[in-house]
JSON list of C-alpha atoms in Angstrom, two decimals:
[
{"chain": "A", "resi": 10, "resn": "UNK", "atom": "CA", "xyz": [-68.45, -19.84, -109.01]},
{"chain": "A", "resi": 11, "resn": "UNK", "atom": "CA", "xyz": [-70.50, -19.22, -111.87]},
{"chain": "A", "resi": 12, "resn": "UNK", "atom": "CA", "xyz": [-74.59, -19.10, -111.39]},
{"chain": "A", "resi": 13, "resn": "UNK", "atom": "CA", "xyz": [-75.98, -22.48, -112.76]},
{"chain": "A", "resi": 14, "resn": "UNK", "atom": "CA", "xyz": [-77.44, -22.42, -116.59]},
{"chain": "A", "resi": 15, "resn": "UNK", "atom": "CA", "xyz": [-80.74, -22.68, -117.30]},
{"chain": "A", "resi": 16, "resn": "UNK", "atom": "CA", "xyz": [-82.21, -25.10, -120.39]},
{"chain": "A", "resi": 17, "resn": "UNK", "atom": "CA", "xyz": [-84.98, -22.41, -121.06]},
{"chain": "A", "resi": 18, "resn": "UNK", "atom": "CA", "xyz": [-83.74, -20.30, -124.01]},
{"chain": "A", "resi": 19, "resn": "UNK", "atom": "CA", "xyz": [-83.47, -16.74, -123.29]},
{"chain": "A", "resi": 20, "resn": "UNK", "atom": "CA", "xyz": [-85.91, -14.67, -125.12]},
{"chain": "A", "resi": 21, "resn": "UNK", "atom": "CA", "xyz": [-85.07, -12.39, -128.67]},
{"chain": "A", "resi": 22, "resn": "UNK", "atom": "CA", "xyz": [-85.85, -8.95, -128.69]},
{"chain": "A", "resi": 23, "resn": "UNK", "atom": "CA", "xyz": [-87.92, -7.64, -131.41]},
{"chain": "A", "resi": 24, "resn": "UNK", "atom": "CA", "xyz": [-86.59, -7.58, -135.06]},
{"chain": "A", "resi": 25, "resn": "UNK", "atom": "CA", "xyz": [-84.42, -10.27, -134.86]},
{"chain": "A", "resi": 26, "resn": "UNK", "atom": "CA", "xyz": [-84.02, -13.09, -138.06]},
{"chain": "A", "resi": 27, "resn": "UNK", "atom": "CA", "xyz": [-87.56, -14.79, -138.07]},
{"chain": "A", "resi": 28, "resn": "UNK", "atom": "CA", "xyz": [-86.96, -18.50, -138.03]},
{"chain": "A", "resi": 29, "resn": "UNK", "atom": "CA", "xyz": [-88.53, -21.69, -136.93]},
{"chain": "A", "resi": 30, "resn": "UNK", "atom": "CA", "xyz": [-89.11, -21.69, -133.17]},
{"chain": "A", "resi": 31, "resn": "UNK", "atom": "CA", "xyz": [-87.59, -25.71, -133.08]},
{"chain": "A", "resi": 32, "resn": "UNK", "atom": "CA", "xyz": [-84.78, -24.15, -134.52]},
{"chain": "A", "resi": 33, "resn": "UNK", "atom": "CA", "xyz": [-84.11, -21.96, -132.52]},
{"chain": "A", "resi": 34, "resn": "UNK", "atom": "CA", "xyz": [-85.23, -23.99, -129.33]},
{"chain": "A", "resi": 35, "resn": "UNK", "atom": "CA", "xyz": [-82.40, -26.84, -130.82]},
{"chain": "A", "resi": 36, "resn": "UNK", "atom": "CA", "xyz": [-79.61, -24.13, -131.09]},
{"chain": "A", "resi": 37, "resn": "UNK", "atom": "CA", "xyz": [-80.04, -22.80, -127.77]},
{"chain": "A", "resi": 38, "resn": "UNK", "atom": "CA", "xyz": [-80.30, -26.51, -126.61]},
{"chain": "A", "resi": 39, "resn": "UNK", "atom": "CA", "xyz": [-76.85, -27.36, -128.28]},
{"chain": "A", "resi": 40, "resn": "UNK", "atom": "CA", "xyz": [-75.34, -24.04, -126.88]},
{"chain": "A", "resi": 41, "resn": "UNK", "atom": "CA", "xyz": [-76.16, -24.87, -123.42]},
{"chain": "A", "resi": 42, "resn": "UNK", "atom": "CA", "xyz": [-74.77, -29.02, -123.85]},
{"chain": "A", "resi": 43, "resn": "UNK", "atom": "CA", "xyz": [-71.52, -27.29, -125.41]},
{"chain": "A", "resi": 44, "resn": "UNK", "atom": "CA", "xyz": [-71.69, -24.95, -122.70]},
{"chain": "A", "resi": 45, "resn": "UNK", "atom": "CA", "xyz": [-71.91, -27.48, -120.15]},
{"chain": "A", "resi": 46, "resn": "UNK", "atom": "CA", "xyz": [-68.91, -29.74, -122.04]},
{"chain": "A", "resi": 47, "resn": "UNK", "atom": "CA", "xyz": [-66.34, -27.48, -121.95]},
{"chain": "A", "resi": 48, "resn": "UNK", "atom": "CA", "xyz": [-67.13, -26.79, -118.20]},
{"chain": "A", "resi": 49, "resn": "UNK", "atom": "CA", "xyz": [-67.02, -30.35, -117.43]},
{"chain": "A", "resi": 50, "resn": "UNK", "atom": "CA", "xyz": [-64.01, -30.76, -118.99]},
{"chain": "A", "resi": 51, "resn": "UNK", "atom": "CA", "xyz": [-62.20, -27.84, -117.16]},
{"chain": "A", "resi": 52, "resn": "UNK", "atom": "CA", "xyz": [-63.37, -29.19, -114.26]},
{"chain": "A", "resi": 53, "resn": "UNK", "atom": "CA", "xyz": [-62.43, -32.79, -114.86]},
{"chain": "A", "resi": 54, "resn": "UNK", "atom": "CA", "xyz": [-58.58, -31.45, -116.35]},
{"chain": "A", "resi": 55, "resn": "UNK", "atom": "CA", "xyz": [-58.11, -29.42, -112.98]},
{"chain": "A", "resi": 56, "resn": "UNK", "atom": "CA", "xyz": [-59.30, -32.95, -110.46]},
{"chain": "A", "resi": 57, "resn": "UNK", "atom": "CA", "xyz": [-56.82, -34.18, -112.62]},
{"chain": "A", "resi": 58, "resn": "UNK", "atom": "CA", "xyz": [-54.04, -32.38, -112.47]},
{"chain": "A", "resi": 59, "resn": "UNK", "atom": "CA", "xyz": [-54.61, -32.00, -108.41]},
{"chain": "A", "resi": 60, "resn": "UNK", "atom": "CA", "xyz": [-54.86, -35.80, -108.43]},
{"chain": "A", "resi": 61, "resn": "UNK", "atom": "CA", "xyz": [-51.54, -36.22, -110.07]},
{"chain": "A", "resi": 62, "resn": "UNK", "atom": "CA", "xyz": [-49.60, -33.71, -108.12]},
{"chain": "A", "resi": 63, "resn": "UNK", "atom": "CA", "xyz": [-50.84, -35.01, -105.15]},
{"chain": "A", "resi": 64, "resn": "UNK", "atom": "CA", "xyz": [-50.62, -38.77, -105.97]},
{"chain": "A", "resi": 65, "resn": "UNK", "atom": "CA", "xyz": [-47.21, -39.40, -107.57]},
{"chain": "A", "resi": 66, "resn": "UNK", "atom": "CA", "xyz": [-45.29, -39.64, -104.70]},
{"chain": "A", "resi": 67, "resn": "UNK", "atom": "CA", "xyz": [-47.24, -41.90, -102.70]},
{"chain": "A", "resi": 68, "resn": "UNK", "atom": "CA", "xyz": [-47.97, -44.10, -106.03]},
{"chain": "A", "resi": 69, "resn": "UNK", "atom": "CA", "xyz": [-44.14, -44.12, -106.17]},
{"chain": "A", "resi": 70, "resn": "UNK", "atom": "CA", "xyz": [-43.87, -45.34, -102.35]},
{"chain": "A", "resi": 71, "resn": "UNK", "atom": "CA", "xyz": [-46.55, -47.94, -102.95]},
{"chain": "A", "resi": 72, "resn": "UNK", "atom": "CA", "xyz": [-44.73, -50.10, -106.00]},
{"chain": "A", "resi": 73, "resn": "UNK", "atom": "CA", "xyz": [-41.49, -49.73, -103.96]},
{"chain": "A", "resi": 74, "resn": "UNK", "atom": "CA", "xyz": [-43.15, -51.50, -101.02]},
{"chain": "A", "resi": 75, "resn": "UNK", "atom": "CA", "xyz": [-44.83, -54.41, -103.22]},
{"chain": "A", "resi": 76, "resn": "UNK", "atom": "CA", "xyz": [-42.74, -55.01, -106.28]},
{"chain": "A", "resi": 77, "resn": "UNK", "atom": "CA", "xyz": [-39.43, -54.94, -104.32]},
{"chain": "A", "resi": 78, "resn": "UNK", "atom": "CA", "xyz": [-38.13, -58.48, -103.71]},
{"chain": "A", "resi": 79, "resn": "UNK", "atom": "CA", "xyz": [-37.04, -57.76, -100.07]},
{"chain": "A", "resi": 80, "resn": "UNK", "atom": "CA", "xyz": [-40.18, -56.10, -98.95]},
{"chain": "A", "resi": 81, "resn": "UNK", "atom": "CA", "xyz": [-38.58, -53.19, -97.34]},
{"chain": "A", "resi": 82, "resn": "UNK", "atom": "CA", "xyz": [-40.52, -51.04, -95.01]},
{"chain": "A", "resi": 83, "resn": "UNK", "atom": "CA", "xyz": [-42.02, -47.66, -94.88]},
{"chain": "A", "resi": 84, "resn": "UNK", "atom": "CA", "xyz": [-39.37, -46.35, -92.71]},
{"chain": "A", "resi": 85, "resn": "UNK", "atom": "CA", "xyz": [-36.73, -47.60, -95.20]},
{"chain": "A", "resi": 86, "resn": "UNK", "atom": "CA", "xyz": [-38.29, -46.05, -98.03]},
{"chain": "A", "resi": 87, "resn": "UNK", "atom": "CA", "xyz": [-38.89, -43.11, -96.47]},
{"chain": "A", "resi": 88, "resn": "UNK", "atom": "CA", "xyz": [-35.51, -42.87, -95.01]},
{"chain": "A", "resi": 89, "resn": "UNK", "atom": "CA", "xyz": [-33.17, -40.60, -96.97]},
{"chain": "A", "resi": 90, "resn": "UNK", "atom": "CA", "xyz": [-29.85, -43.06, -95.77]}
]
């Protein structure tokens, strides 16, 4: 797992482009929220796509069991005859 991100912009070395320091300060601070954005995202696609592989099949069983009109049981549904 990565090591967390810091909101303190790392410091330039000498003879870099001379601009304003709240420039700078808001780049690095938009860096680090895009940073964290596309990590949350990841992380968010990859619950996801657990929570859907995992889930189907028992969302599947669940409807059977309360939509059908003869209420079968779980031992019917999970029968294969």
């Amino acid at each position: 797992m990565a090591s967390r991100p810091s909101l303190k912009p790392k410091p330039r070395g000498k003879g870099g482009k001379r601009g304003s320091a709240a420039a700078d300060d808001e780049q690095s601070t938009m860096a680090v929220a895009v940073r964290h954005a596309k990590e949350w995202s990841t992380l968010t696609m990859k619950a996801a796509k657990v929570a859907a592989h995992w889930g189907f099949i028992p969302l599947i069983i669940v409807v059977g069991m309360t939509s059908g009109d003869p209420k079968p049981s779980l031992f019917s549904l999970l029968s294969p005859v």
